[in-house]
PDB file of C-alpha atoms in Angstrom:
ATOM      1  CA  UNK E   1       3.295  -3.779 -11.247  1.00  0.00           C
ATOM      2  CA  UNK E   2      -0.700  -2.801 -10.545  1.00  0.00           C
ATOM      3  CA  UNK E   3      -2.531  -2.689 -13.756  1.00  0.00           C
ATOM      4  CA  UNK E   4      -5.894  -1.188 -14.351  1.00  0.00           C
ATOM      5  CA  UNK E   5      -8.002  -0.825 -17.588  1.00  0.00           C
ATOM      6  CA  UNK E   6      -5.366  -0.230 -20.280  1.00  0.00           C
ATOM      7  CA  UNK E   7      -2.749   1.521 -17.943  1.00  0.00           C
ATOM      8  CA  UNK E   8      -0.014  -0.326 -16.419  1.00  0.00           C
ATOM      9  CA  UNK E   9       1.955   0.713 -13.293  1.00  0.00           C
ATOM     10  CA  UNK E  10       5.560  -0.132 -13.168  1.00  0.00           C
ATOM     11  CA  UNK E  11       7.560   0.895  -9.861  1.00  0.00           C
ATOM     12  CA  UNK E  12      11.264   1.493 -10.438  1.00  0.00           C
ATOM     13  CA  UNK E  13      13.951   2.166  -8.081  1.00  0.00           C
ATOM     14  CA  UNK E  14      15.303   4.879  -9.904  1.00  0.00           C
ATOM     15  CA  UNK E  15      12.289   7.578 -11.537  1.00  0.00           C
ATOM     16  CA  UNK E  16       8.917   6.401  -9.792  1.00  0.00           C
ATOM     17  CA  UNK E  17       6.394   5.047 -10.971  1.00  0.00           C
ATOM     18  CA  UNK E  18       6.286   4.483 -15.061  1.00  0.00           C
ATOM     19  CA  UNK E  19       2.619   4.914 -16.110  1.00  0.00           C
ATOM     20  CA  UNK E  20       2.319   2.764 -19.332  1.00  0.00           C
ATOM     21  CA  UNK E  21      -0.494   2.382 -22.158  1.00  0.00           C
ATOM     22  CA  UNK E  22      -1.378  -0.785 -22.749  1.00  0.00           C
ATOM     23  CA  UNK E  23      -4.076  -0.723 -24.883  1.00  0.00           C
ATOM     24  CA  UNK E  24      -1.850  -2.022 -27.833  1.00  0.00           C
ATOM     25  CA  UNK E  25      -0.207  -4.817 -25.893  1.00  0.00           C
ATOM     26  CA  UNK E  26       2.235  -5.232 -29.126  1.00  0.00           C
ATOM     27  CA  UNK E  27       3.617  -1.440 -28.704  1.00  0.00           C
ATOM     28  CA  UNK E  28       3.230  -0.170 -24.787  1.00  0.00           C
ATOM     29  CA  UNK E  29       3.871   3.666 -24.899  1.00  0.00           C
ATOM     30  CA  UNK E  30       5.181   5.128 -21.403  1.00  0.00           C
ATOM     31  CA  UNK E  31       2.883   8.230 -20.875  1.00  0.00           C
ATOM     32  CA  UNK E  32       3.978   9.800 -17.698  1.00  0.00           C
ATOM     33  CA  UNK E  33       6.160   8.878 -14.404  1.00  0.00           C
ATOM     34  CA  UNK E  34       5.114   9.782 -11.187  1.00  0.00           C
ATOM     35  CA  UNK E  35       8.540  10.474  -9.105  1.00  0.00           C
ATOM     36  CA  UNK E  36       9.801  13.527  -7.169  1.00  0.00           C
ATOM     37  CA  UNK E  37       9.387  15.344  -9.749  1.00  0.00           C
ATOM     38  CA  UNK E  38       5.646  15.810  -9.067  1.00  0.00           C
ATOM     39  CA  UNK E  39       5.989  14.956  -5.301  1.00  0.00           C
ATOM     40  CA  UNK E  40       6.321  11.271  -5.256  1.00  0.00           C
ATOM     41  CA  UNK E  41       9.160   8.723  -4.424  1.00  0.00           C
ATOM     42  CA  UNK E  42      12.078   8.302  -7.061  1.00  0.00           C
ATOM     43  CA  UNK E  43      12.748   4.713  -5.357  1.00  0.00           C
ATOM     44  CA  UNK E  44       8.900   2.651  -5.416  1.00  0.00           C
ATOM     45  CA  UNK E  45       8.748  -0.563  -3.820  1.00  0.00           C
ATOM     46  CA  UNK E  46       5.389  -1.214  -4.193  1.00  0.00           C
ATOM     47  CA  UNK E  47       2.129   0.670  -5.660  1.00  0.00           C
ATOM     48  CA  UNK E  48      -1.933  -0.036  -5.516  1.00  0.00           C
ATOM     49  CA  UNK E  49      -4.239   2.064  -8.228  1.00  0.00           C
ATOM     50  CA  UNK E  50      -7.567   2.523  -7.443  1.00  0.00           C
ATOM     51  CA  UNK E  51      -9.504   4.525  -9.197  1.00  0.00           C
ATOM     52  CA  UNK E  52      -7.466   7.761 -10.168  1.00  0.00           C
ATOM     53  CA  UNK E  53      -5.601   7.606  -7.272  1.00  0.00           C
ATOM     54  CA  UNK E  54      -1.787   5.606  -7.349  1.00  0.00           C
ATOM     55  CA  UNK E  55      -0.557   4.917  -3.631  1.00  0.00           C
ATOM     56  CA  UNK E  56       3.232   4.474  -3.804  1.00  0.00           C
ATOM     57  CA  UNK E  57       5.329   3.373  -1.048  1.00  0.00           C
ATOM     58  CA  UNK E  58       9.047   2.565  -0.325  1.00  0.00           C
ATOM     59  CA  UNK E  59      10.568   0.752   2.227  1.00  0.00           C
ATOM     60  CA  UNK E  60      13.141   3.066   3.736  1.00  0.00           C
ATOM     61  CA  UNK E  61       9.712   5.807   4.612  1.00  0.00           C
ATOM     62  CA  UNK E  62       6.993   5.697   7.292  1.00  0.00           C
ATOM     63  CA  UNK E  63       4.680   7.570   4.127  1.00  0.00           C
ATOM     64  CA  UNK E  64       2.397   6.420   2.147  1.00  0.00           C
ATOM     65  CA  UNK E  65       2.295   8.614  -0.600  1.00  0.00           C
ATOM     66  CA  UNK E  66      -1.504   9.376  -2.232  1.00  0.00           C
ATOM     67  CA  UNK E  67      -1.217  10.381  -6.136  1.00  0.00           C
ATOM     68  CA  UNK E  68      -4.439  11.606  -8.534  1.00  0.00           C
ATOM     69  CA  UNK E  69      -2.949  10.253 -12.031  1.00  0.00           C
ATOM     70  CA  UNK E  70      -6.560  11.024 -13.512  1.00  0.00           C
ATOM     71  CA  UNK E  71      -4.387  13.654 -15.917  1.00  0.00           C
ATOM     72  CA  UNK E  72      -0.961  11.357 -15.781  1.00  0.00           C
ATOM     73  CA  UNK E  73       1.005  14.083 -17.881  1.00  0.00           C
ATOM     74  CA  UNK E  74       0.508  16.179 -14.501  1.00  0.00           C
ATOM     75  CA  UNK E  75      -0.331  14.175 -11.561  1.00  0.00           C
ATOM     76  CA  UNK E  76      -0.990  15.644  -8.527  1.00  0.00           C
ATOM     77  CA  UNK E  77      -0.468  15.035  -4.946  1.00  0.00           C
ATOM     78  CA  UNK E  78      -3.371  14.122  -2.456  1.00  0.00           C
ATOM     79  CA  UNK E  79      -2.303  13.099   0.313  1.00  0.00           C
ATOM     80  CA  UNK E  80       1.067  11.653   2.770  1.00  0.00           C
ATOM     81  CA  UNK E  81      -0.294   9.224   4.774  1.00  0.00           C
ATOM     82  CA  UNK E  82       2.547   9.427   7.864  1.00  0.00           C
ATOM     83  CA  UNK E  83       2.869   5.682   9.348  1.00  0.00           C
ATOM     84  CA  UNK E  84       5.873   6.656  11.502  1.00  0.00           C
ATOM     85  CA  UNK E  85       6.607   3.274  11.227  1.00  0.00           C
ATOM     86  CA  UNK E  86      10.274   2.771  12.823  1.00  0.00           C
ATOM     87  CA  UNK E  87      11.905   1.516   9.243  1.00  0.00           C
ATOM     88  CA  UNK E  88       9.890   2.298   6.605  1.00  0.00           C
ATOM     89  CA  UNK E  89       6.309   0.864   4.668  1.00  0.00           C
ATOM     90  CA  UNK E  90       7.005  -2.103   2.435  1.00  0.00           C
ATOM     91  CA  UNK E  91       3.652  -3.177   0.863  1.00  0.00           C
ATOM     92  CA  UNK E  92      -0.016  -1.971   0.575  1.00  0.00           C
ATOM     93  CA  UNK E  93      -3.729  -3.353  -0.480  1.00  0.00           C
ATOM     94  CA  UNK E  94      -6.930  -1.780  -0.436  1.00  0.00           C
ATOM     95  CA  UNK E  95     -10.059  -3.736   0.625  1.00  0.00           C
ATOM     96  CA  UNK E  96     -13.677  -1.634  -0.123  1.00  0.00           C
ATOM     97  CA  UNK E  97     -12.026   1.595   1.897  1.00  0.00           C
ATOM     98  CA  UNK E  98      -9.599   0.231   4.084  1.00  0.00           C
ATOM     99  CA  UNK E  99      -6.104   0.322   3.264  1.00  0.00           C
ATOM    100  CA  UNK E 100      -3.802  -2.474   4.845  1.00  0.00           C
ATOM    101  CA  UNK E 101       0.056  -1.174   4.880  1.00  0.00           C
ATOM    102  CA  UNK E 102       2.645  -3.814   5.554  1.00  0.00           C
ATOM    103  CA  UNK E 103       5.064  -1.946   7.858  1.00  0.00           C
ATOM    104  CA  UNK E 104       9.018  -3.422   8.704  1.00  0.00           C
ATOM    105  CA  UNK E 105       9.092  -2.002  11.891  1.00  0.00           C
ATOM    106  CA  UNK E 106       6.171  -0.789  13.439  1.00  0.00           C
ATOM    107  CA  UNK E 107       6.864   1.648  16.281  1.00  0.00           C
ATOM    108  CA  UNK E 108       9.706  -0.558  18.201  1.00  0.00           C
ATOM    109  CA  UNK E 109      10.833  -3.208  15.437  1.00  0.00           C
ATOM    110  CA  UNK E 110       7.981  -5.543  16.118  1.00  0.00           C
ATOM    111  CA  UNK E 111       6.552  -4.874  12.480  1.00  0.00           C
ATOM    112  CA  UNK E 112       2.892  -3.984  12.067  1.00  0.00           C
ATOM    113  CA  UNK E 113      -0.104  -3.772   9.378  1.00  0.00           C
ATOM    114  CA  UNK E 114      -1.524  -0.134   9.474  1.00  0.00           C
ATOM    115  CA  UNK E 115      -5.566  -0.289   8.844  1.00  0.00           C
ATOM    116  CA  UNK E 116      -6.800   2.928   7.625  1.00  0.00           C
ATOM    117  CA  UNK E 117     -10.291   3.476   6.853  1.00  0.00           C
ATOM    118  CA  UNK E 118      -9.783   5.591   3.243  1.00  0.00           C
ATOM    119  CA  UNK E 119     -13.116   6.284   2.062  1.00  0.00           C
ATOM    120  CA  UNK E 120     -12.878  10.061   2.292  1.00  0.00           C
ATOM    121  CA  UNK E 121      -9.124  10.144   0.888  1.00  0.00           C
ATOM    122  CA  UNK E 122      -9.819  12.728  -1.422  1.00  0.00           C
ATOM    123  CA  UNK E 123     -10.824  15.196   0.957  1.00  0.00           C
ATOM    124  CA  UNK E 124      -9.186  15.080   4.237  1.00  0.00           C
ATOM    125  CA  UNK E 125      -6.605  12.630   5.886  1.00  0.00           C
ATOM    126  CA  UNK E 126      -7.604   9.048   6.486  1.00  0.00           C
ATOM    127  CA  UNK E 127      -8.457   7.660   9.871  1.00  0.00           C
ATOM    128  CA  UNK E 128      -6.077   5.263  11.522  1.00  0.00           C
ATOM    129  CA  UNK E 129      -8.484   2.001  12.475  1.00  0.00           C
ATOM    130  CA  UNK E 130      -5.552  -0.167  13.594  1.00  0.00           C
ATOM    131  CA  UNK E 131      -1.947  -0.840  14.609  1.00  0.00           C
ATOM    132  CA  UNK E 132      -1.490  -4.378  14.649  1.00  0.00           C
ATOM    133  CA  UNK E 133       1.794  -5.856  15.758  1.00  0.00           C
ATOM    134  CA  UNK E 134       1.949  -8.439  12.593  1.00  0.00           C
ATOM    135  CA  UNK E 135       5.752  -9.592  13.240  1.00  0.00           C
ATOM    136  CA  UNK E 136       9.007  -7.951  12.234  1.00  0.00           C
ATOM    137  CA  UNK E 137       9.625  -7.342   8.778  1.00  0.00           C
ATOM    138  CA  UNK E 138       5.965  -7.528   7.718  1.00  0.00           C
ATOM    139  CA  UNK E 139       6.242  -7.538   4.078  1.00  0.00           C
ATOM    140  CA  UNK E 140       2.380  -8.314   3.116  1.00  0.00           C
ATOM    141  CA  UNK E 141      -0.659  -7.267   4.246  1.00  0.00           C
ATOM    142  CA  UNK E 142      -4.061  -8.399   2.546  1.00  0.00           C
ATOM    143  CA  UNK E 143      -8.054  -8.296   3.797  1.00  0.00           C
ATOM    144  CA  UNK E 144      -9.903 -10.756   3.185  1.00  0.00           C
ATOM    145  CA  UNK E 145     -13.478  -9.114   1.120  1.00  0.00           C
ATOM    146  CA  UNK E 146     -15.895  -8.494   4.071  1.00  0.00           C
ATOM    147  CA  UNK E 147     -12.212  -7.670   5.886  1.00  0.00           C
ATOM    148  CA  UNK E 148     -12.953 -10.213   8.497  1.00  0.00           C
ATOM    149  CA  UNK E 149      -9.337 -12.183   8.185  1.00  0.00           C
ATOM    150  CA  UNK E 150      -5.949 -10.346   7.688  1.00  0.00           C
ATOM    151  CA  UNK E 151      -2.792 -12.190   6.277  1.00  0.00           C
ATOM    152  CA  UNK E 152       0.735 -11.237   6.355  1.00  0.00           C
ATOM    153  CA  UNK E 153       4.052 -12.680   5.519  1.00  0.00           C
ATOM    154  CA  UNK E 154       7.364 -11.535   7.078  1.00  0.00           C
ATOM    155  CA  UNK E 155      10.524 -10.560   5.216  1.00  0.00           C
ATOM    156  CA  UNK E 156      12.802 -12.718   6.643  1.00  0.00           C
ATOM    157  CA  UNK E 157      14.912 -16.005   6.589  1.00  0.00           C
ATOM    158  CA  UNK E 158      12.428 -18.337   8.381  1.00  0.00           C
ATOM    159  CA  UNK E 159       9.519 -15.528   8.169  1.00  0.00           C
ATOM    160  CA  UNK E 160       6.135 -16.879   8.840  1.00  0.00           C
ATOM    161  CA  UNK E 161       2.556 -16.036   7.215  1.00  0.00           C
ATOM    162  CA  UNK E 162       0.102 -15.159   9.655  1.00  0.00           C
ATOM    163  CA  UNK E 163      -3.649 -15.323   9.270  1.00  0.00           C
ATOM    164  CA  UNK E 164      -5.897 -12.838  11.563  1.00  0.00           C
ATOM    165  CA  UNK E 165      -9.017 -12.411  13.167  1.00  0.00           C
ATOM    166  CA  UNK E 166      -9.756  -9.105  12.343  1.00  0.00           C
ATOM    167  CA  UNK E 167     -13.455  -8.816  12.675  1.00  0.00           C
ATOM    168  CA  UNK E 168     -13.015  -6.797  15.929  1.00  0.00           C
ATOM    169  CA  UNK E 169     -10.034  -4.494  15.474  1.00  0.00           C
ATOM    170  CA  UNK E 170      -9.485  -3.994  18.753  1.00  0.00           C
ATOM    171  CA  UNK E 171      -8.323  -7.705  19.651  1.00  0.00           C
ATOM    172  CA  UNK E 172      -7.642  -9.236  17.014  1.00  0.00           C
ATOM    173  CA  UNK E 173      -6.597 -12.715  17.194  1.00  0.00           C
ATOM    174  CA  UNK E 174      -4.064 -15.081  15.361  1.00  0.00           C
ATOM    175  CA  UNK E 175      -5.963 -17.625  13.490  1.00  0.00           C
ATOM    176  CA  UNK E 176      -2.796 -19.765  12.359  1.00  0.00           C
ATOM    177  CA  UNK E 177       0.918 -19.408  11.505  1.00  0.00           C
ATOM    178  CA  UNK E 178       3.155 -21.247   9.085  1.00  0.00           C
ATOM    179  CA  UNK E 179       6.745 -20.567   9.157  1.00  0.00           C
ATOM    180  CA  UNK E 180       9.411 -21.342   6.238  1.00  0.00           C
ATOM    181  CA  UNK E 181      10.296 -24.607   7.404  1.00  0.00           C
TER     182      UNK E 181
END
């Protein structure tokens, strides 16, 4: 669920993305989906709103899938961020203009968090900052607000959450680790 102003966004596993008015908390009214219909996933596990623009993602695809839902009764595609991460994306955040996708496999099943700097989205494809190898199943990715510190959890019976050094994204550095036990 991502909520902003009086719209709230529900991911299903079986039409999309429900866009809901909320303004009268006693009666929500649905007032569009965003599925395949209109070039997004049917099967959501996660979305981020920001701005006009819904991100969905689902775990079984390497895409990040950008959505304007400005005019929600006809949303329109932006962009397909391709991750070609080896299982599929399972979570995203947005920091300023980075996005931070949470990625099960990463290129050989080690599991990664994506960094892509997002700030022209709208206009042309987003750059790829960073691959970070983040653990398999990464399920979680967040930034911290001057995106100096990254933390992740895994997906996974005795998954750990990892906090990064991310101020240089070219080594960044494991901070701490806390596993399930």
């Amino acid at each position: 669920i991502s909520v902003l102003g009086d719209r709230g966004y529900f991911s299903t596993a079986t039409v999309g993305t429900m866009v809901v008015d909320l303004a009268d908390p006693a009666s929500p009214r649905l007032i569009g989906e965003v599925g395949s219909a209109n070039q997004g996933f049917d099967v959501v596990t996660n979305t981020w709103v920001q701005g006009d623009l819904l991100f969905q993602v689902n775990e079984n695809s390497s895409t990040i899938n950008v959505i304007n839902v400005a005019q929600v009764e006809s949303p329109t595609l932006v962009q397909r961020i391709e991750t070609n991460d080896s299982i599929g994306i399972y979570d995203l955040s947005i920091s300023d203009k980075r996005l931070y996708a949470a990625g099960l496999g990463g290129q050989a099943g080690e599991g990664a968090t994506y960094i892509y700097d997002i700030r022209d989205i709208e206009i042309a494809p987003p750059n790829l900052l960073a691959q970070i190898p983040t653990g398999s199943n990464t399920a979680s990715a967040w930034a911290t607000s001057d995106q100096s510190k990254l933390f992740v959890t895994e997906r996974e019976a005795g998954g750990r959450a990892t906090a990064w050094d991310i101020s240089d994204l070219n080594t960044p550095v494991v901070i701490d680790t806390a596993d399930a036990s």
